[in-house]
Amino acid sequence: MDFEQETPILQNGAVKSSLIGRTAHNMSSSSLRRKSDLTLVSKVRFGCLRLLLVNLQEVILGTKIWFLFPAIPLAVLADSLGFGRAWVFVLSLLGLAPLAERLSFLTEQISYFTGPTIGGLLNATCGNATELIIAIFALSKDKIELVKYSLLGSVLSNLLLVLGTSLFIGGIVNLKRQQTYDQRQAEVNSHMLLLALVCHLLPMLFPYVRGSTDVVVAEALRLSRASSIVMLVAYVAYLIFQLWTHCEFFEPDKELEVYNDDVVQEAPTIGIWSIVAWLGGVTILIALLSEYVVATIEDVSESWGLSVAFLSMILLPLVGNAAEHAGALIFAYKNKLDITLGVALGSATQIAMFVVPLCVIVGWIMGINMDLNFNVLETASLALSIMASSSILQDGSSHYMKGLILILFYIIIAICFFFTSDEVIIVHSQLSRVHLN
């Protein structure tokens, strides 16, 4: 296939494309991409070789964090040669960062062929695919607490650390400028997060209200599964609201103008079959590294003297979402808070209302008793985080002090789980299984 057929380009070298349907998550990830110069590649005579070089340049070298790709083969090599488990864990985490960003890039490329509506739907549902893959692998190993901690950590990271750091940096850089944002987007996401909180609270409180018996714990599991179905239905309604009926809440025209410095040059850089092939390869690599992370995290916890709770809640979200988090900071630096809020709140909503209940349903299918009872301390942390972020965002304006408060919230919670002992988690998990079985 010729390069001209694989990558449609207008005569002036530009392709105009609609930005409708793109999510803030995708906009954030795009801030870490590099514009490729295909001048030399286009002069290669052999079509297959030219196509291969274009794909490698666009997919591998098309991100500013391309230098992390060597961590992927190094992780495989470290596992094959029996290196220390800590090496496998660290290299796997580093390799997941560029893969997560490239996954976002590939889903955006699909939108050029499928249209903005389906493209936006893919972006809205695949934004946290890395977390979902890690969670499913942990579920397959019956590591329910690891699933809960990693997903809860992603929500807290977005609501407190990403949002707080963005508001803080944006406030410092734009100290003499008024920082405002559209409150409507923040309100919708806050309401969705409150619904998620209710679905977490009720299964946790159920045994305390009805009495701690075997029957009650089993009923709490059924309540979790029913609540998960409700949450997935609510998330479908949220997607309809976000992508069709009220898309102006999430993609204001003024933000679309700054999505890219040269929007008119946007075009599909690789063909549809290349995209499908790369998507399959990237997904396989994410699954492989996710398996390494799940298999080594307990050994790393023991060797480093850190609890699995701390590693799952603090370290995993930081690395897995590094690309989009960096993008959120960049847009806050540019005083584009609507996109920043879309990244932080949108990602938190997606995990809480889609990834978590989907894990419960998948666990149900697999015969694993995954529920929405995240224990008292964890659920309280979630509740306080939602309350703090909602309160800070209610007036439609921002300054650095708001960001600092959210950062300090996150530090306090991180310190709390730093001192959390895994023995408590193991005992609670064993008691729950005894009741359920």
Coordinates of C-alpha atoms in Angstrom, one line a residue:
M1 CA 0.0 0.0 0.0
D2 CA 1.4 3.4 -0.9
F3 CA 2.0 6.1 1.6
E4 CA -0.5 8.4 -0.2
Q5 CA -3.2 5.8 0.2
E6 CA -2.3 5.0 3.8
T7 CA -2.3 8.7 4.9
P8 CA -4.8 10.9 3.2
I9 CA -3.4 14.4 2.7
L10 CA -4.8 17.5 0.9
Q11 CA -2.8 19.3 -1.8
N12 CA -1.5 21.9 0.6
G13 CA -0.4 19.2 3.1
A14 CA -3.3 19.8 5.5
V15 CA -6.5 18.1 6.4
K16 CA -9.3 19.8 8.1
S17 CA -11.2 17.7 10.6
S18 CA -13.9 18.2 13.1
L19 CA -13.0 18.2 16.8
I20 CA -16.5 17.3 17.9
G21 CA -16.5 14.2 20.1
R22 CA -13.0 14.6 21.5
T23 CA -12.7 14.3 25.2
A24 CA -10.6 16.4 27.5
H25 CA -8.6 13.1 28.2
N26 CA -7.7 12.9 24.6
M27 CA -6.8 16.6 24.4
S28 CA -4.6 16.2 27.4
S29 CA -2.7 13.3 26.0
S30 CA -2.1 15.1 22.7
S31 CA -0.1 17.8 24.6
L32 CA 2.7 15.2 24.9
R33 CA 2.8 14.4 21.2
R34 CA 5.5 15.4 18.7
K35 CA 4.8 16.6 15.1
S36 CA 6.6 14.2 12.8
D37 CA 8.6 15.4 9.8
L38 CA 8.0 12.8 7.1
T39 CA 10.1 14.5 4.4
L40 CA 12.8 11.9 4.4
V41 CA 10.5 8.9 4.9
S42 CA 8.3 9.9 1.9
K43 CA 11.4 9.6 -0.4
V44 CA 11.8 5.9 0.3
R45 CA 11.0 4.1 -2.9
F46 CA 9.7 0.8 -1.6
G47 CA 6.1 1.1 -0.5
C48 CA 6.2 -1.5 2.3
L49 CA 9.4 -0.1 3.8
R50 CA 8.0 3.4 3.6
L51 CA 4.8 2.4 5.3
L52 CA 6.8 0.6 8.1
L53 CA 9.0 3.7 8.7
V54 CA 6.0 6.0 8.8
N55 CA 4.3 3.7 11.4
L56 CA 7.4 3.6 13.5
Q57 CA 7.9 7.3 13.3
E58 CA 4.3 8.2 14.1
V59 CA 3.6 5.6 16.8
I60 CA 7.0 5.0 18.5
L61 CA 8.6 8.4 18.1
G62 CA 5.4 10.5 18.0
T63 CA 5.4 11.0 21.8
K64 CA 7.6 13.2 24.0
I65 CA 8.1 10.2 26.4
W66 CA 9.3 7.8 23.7
F67 CA 12.5 7.3 25.7
L68 CA 10.5 5.1 28.1
F69 CA 9.8 2.5 25.5
P70 CA 13.1 0.6 26.1
A71 CA 11.7 -0.2 29.6
I72 CA 9.3 -2.7 27.9
P73 CA 11.8 -5.1 26.5
L74 CA 14.0 -4.6 29.6
A75 CA 11.0 -5.7 31.8
V76 CA 10.5 -8.8 29.7
L77 CA 14.3 -9.5 29.8
A78 CA 14.4 -8.9 33.6
D79 CA 11.6 -11.4 34.2
S80 CA 13.0 -14.0 31.8
L81 CA 16.5 -13.9 33.4
G82 CA 15.2 -14.0 36.9
F83 CA 16.3 -10.5 38.0
G84 CA 15.0 -9.0 41.2
R85 CA 11.2 -8.6 41.4
A86 CA 11.7 -4.9 42.1
W87 CA 13.4 -4.4 38.8
V88 CA 10.5 -6.1 36.9
F89 CA 8.0 -4.0 38.9
V90 CA 9.7 -0.7 38.2
L91 CA 10.5 -1.4 34.5
S92 CA 6.9 -2.5 34.0
L93 CA 5.5 0.7 35.5
L94 CA 7.8 2.8 33.3
G95 CA 6.8 0.9 30.2
L96 CA 3.1 1.4 31.0
A97 CA 3.4 5.2 30.8
P98 CA 4.1 5.6 27.0
L99 CA 1.8 2.7 26.2
A100 CA -1.1 4.4 27.9
E101 CA -0.5 7.6 25.9
R102 CA -0.1 5.7 22.7
L103 CA -3.4 3.9 23.3
S104 CA -5.1 7.3 23.5
F105 CA -3.3 8.4 20.3
L106 CA -4.6 5.3 18.4
T107 CA -8.2 5.7 19.6
E108 CA -8.0 9.3 18.3
Q109 CA -6.7 8.1 15.0
I110 CA -9.8 5.8 14.7
S111 CA -12.1 8.8 14.9
Y112 CA -10.8 10.1 11.5
F113 CA -12.3 7.0 9.9
T114 CA -15.3 6.3 12.1
G115 CA -16.5 9.8 12.6
P116 CA -16.4 12.1 15.6
T117 CA -19.3 10.5 17.4
I118 CA -17.9 7.0 17.5
G119 CA -14.4 8.4 18.1
G120 CA -15.6 10.4 21.0
L121 CA -17.3 7.3 22.4
L122 CA -14.1 5.3 22.1
N123 CA -12.1 8.1 23.8
A124 CA -14.7 8.3 26.6
T125 CA -14.6 4.6 27.3
C126 CA -11.0 3.8 26.7
G127 CA -9.4 6.7 28.6
N128 CA -8.6 4.4 31.5
A129 CA -8.1 1.2 29.7
T130 CA -4.7 0.6 31.5
E131 CA -6.4 0.7 34.9
L132 CA -9.1 -1.7 33.7
I133 CA -6.5 -4.2 32.3
I134 CA -4.5 -4.2 35.5
A135 CA -7.7 -4.6 37.5
I136 CA -8.8 -7.6 35.4
F137 CA -5.5 -9.3 35.8
A138 CA -5.5 -8.8 39.5
L139 CA -9.1 -10.2 39.6
S140 CA -8.0 -13.3 37.7
K141 CA -5.4 -13.8 40.5
D142 CA -8.1 -13.3 43.1
K143 CA -6.3 -10.2 44.5
I144 CA -9.5 -8.3 45.2
E145 CA -7.9 -5.9 47.6
L146 CA -5.3 -4.9 45.1
V147 CA -8.1 -4.1 42.6
K148 CA -9.9 -2.0 45.1
Y149 CA -6.8 -0.1 46.2
S150 CA -5.6 0.6 42.7
L151 CA -8.9 1.9 41.4
L152 CA -9.5 4.0 44.5
G153 CA -6.1 5.4 44.2
S154 CA -6.8 6.4 40.6
V155 CA -9.9 8.3 41.7
L156 CA -8.1 10.0 44.6
S157 CA -5.1 10.9 42.4
N158 CA -7.3 12.6 39.9
L159 CA -9.6 14.4 42.4
L160 CA -6.8 15.6 44.7
L161 CA -3.3 15.4 43.2
V162 CA -3.9 16.1 39.5
L163 CA -6.6 18.7 40.1
G164 CA -4.8 20.2 43.0
T165 CA -1.4 20.4 41.2
S166 CA -3.0 21.9 38.1
L167 CA -4.9 24.6 40.0
F168 CA -1.8 25.4 42.1
I169 CA 0.6 25.7 39.1
G170 CA -2.1 27.5 37.0
G171 CA -2.7 29.9 39.9
I172 CA 1.0 30.6 40.4
V173 CA 1.8 31.2 36.7
N174 CA -1.4 33.2 36.1
L175 CA -1.1 35.1 39.4
K176 CA -2.3 38.4 37.9
R177 CA -5.0 36.9 35.6
Q178 CA -8.5 35.8 36.5
Q179 CA -8.9 32.1 36.2
T180 CA -12.4 30.9 35.4
Y181 CA -14.0 27.7 34.1
D182 CA -17.4 26.4 33.1
Q183 CA -19.1 25.3 36.3
R184 CA -21.6 23.1 34.4
Q185 CA -19.0 20.4 33.6
A186 CA -17.8 20.3 37.2
E187 CA -21.4 20.0 38.5
V188 CA -22.2 17.1 36.3
N189 CA -19.1 15.2 37.2
S190 CA -19.6 16.0 40.9
H191 CA -23.1 14.6 40.8
M192 CA -21.9 11.4 39.2
L193 CA -19.2 11.0 41.8
L194 CA -21.8 11.5 44.6
L195 CA -23.9 8.7 43.0
A196 CA -20.8 6.5 43.0
L197 CA -20.2 7.3 46.7
V198 CA -23.7 6.3 47.6
C199 CA -23.2 3.0 45.8
H200 CA -20.0 2.4 47.8
L201 CA -21.5 3.5 51.2
L202 CA -24.5 1.3 51.2
P203 CA -22.7 -2.1 50.8
M204 CA -20.2 -0.9 53.5
L205 CA -22.9 0.1 56.0
F206 CA -25.2 -2.9 55.2
P207 CA -23.6 -5.3 57.7
Y208 CA -23.5 -2.7 60.5
V209 CA -27.2 -1.8 60.0
R210 CA -28.6 -5.3 59.5
G211 CA -26.2 -7.2 61.8
S212 CA -22.9 -8.9 61.0
T213 CA -24.1 -12.3 59.8
D214 CA -23.2 -14.6 57.0
V215 CA -26.5 -13.9 55.3
V216 CA -26.0 -10.1 55.6
V217 CA -22.6 -10.2 54.0
A218 CA -23.9 -12.2 51.1
E219 CA -26.7 -9.8 50.7
A220 CA -24.2 -6.9 50.7
L221 CA -22.5 -8.7 47.8
R222 CA -25.8 -8.9 45.9
L223 CA -26.4 -5.2 46.7
S224 CA -23.0 -4.4 45.2
R225 CA -23.7 -6.2 42.0
A226 CA -27.1 -4.6 41.7
S227 CA -25.6 -1.2 42.4
S228 CA -22.9 -1.9 39.7
I229 CA -25.6 -2.4 37.1
V230 CA -27.2 0.9 38.1
M231 CA -23.8 2.6 37.9
L232 CA -23.2 1.3 34.4
V233 CA -26.6 2.4 33.3
A234 CA -25.9 5.9 34.7
Y235 CA -22.6 6.0 32.9
V236 CA -24.3 5.2 29.6
A237 CA -26.6 8.1 30.3
Y238 CA -23.6 10.2 31.1
L239 CA -22.0 9.4 27.8
I240 CA -25.2 10.4 25.9
F241 CA -25.2 13.6 27.9
Q242 CA -21.5 14.3 27.3
L243 CA -21.3 13.3 23.6
W244 CA -24.7 14.2 22.2
T245 CA -27.3 16.2 24.1
H246 CA -25.1 18.6 26.1
C247 CA -21.6 18.3 24.5
E248 CA -21.2 22.0 24.8
F249 CA -20.8 21.6 28.5
F250 CA -17.6 19.5 27.9
E251 CA -16.1 21.0 24.8
P252 CA -16.6 24.8 24.7
D253 CA -15.7 26.5 21.5
K254 CA -13.1 28.6 23.1
E255 CA -11.2 25.5 24.2
L256 CA -11.4 23.9 20.8
E257 CA -9.4 26.8 19.4
V258 CA -6.5 26.1 21.6
Y259 CA -6.6 22.3 21.4
N260 CA -3.8 22.4 18.9
D261 CA -1.6 25.3 17.7
D262 CA -2.3 24.3 14.1
V263 CA -5.7 22.5 14.0
V264 CA -5.9 22.7 10.2
Q265 CA -2.9 20.3 9.9
E266 CA -4.7 17.5 11.8
A267 CA -5.1 14.4 9.8
P268 CA -4.9 10.6 10.2
T269 CA -1.2 9.9 10.2
I270 CA -1.5 6.1 9.6
G271 CA -4.1 3.9 7.9
I272 CA -7.0 2.1 9.5
W273 CA -5.4 -1.4 9.3
S274 CA -2.2 -0.1 10.7
I275 CA -4.2 1.4 13.6
V276 CA -5.9 -1.9 14.3
A277 CA -2.6 -3.8 14.3
W278 CA -1.0 -1.2 16.6
L279 CA -4.0 -1.3 18.9
G280 CA -3.7 -5.1 19.2
G281 CA 0.0 -4.9 19.9
V282 CA -0.2 -2.1 22.4
T283 CA -3.1 -3.9 24.3
I284 CA -1.0 -7.1 24.4
L285 CA 2.0 -5.2 25.8
I286 CA -0.2 -3.4 28.4
A287 CA -1.6 -6.8 29.4
L288 CA 1.9 -8.3 29.7
L289 CA 3.2 -5.5 31.8
S290 CA 0.1 -5.5 33.9
E291 CA 0.6 -9.2 34.7
Y292 CA 4.2 -8.4 35.8
V293 CA 2.9 -5.6 38.1
V294 CA 0.3 -7.8 39.7
A295 CA 2.7 -10.7 40.1
T296 CA 5.5 -8.6 41.6
I297 CA 3.8 -6.0 43.8
E298 CA 3.7 -8.2 46.9
D299 CA 7.4 -9.1 46.6
V300 CA 8.2 -5.4 46.1
S301 CA 6.1 -4.5 49.1
E302 CA 8.1 -6.9 51.3
S303 CA 11.5 -5.9 49.9
W304 CA 10.8 -2.1 50.1
G305 CA 9.1 -2.2 53.4
L306 CA 6.0 -0.5 52.0
S307 CA 2.4 -1.8 52.2
V308 CA 0.6 -3.1 49.1
A309 CA -2.1 -0.5 49.9
F310 CA 0.4 2.3 49.6
L311 CA 2.0 1.0 46.4
S312 CA -1.4 0.4 44.8
M313 CA -3.0 3.6 45.8
I314 CA -0.1 6.0 45.4
L315 CA 2.5 4.6 43.0
L316 CA 0.4 2.8 40.4
P317 CA -1.9 5.7 39.6
L318 CA 1.0 8.1 39.3
V319 CA 2.8 6.1 36.7
G320 CA -0.3 4.7 34.8
N321 CA -1.8 8.1 34.3
A322 CA 1.5 10.1 33.9
A323 CA 0.8 11.1 30.3
E324 CA -2.7 12.6 30.8
H325 CA -1.7 14.1 34.2
A326 CA 1.2 15.9 32.5
G327 CA -1.2 17.2 29.9
A328 CA -3.6 18.5 32.5
L329 CA -0.7 20.5 34.1
I330 CA 0.2 21.9 30.7
F331 CA -3.3 23.2 30.0
A332 CA -3.5 24.6 33.5
Y333 CA -0.2 26.4 32.8
K334 CA -1.9 27.9 29.7
N335 CA -4.9 28.9 31.8
K336 CA -7.2 26.5 30.0
L337 CA -8.9 25.1 33.1
D338 CA -11.9 23.6 31.3
I339 CA -9.7 21.0 29.7
T340 CA -7.8 20.4 33.0
L341 CA -11.1 19.9 34.8
G342 CA -12.3 17.6 32.0
V343 CA -9.2 15.4 32.5
A344 CA -9.2 15.2 36.3
L345 CA -12.9 15.0 36.9
G346 CA -13.7 13.1 33.8
S347 CA -11.1 10.4 34.5
A348 CA -12.3 10.1 38.1
T349 CA -15.9 9.8 37.0
Q350 CA -14.9 7.1 34.4
I351 CA -13.1 5.0 36.9
A352 CA -15.7 5.3 39.7
M353 CA -18.8 4.9 37.4
F354 CA -17.5 2.6 34.7
V355 CA -14.3 0.7 35.6
V356 CA -15.2 -0.1 39.2
P357 CA -18.7 -1.5 38.5
L358 CA -17.4 -3.3 35.4
C359 CA -14.8 -5.1 37.6
V360 CA -17.6 -6.1 39.9
I361 CA -19.6 -7.6 37.0
V362 CA -16.5 -9.3 35.5
G363 CA -15.7 -10.7 38.9
W364 CA -19.3 -12.0 39.1
I365 CA -18.9 -13.7 35.8
M366 CA -15.5 -15.2 36.9
G367 CA -17.0 -16.4 40.2
I368 CA -15.0 -14.0 42.2
N369 CA -16.7 -12.1 45.1
M370 CA -15.7 -8.6 44.1
D371 CA -17.9 -6.0 45.9
L372 CA -18.2 -2.3 46.4
N373 CA -17.3 -2.5 50.1
F374 CA -14.0 -0.7 50.2
N375 CA -13.8 -0.7 54.0
V376 CA -14.4 2.3 56.3
L377 CA -11.1 4.1 56.0
E378 CA -11.0 3.8 52.2
T379 CA -14.6 4.9 51.7
A380 CA -14.2 7.8 54.1
S381 CA -11.2 8.9 52.1
L382 CA -13.3 8.8 48.9
A383 CA -16.1 10.7 50.5
L384 CA -13.9 13.4 51.8
S385 CA -12.1 13.8 48.5
I386 CA -15.4 14.2 46.6
M387 CA -16.6 16.7 49.1
A388 CA -13.4 18.7 49.0
S389 CA -13.1 18.8 45.2
S390 CA -16.8 19.7 44.8
S391 CA -16.7 22.4 47.4
I392 CA -13.6 24.0 45.9
L393 CA -15.0 24.0 42.3
Q394 CA -18.4 25.4 43.2
D395 CA -17.8 29.1 42.4
G396 CA -16.4 28.8 38.9
S397 CA -13.1 30.6 39.7
S398 CA -9.7 29.4 40.9
H399 CA -6.5 30.5 42.5
Y400 CA -3.3 28.7 43.7
M401 CA -4.6 28.3 47.3
K402 CA -7.4 26.0 46.2
G403 CA -4.8 23.8 44.5
L404 CA -2.6 23.8 47.6
I405 CA -5.5 22.6 49.8
L406 CA -6.2 19.7 47.5
I407 CA -2.5 18.7 47.4
L408 CA -2.4 18.8 51.2
F409 CA -5.5 16.6 51.3
Y410 CA -3.8 14.1 49.1
I411 CA -0.6 14.2 51.2
I412 CA -2.5 13.5 54.4
I413 CA -4.3 10.5 52.8
A414 CA -1.1 9.2 51.4
I415 CA 0.6 9.4 54.8
C416 CA -2.4 7.6 56.3
F417 CA -2.0 4.6 53.9
F418 CA 1.7 4.7 54.2
F419 CA 1.2 3.6 57.8
T420 CA -1.5 1.1 56.8
S421 CA -0.5 -2.5 57.6
D422 CA -1.2 -5.2 55.0
E423 CA -2.0 -7.6 57.9
V424 CA -5.2 -5.7 58.6
I425 CA -6.1 -6.0 54.9
I426 CA -5.4 -9.7 54.9
V427 CA -7.4 -10.4 58.0
H428 CA -10.4 -8.4 56.7
S429 CA -10.2 -10.2 53.3
Q430 CA -10.1 -13.6 55.0
L431 CA -13.1 -12.8 57.2
S432 CA -15.1 -11.6 54.3
R433 CA -14.4 -14.8 52.3
V434 CA -15.3 -17.0 55.3
H435 CA -18.7 -15.2 55.5
L436 CA -19.3 -15.4 51.8
N437 CA -18.3 -19.0 51.5

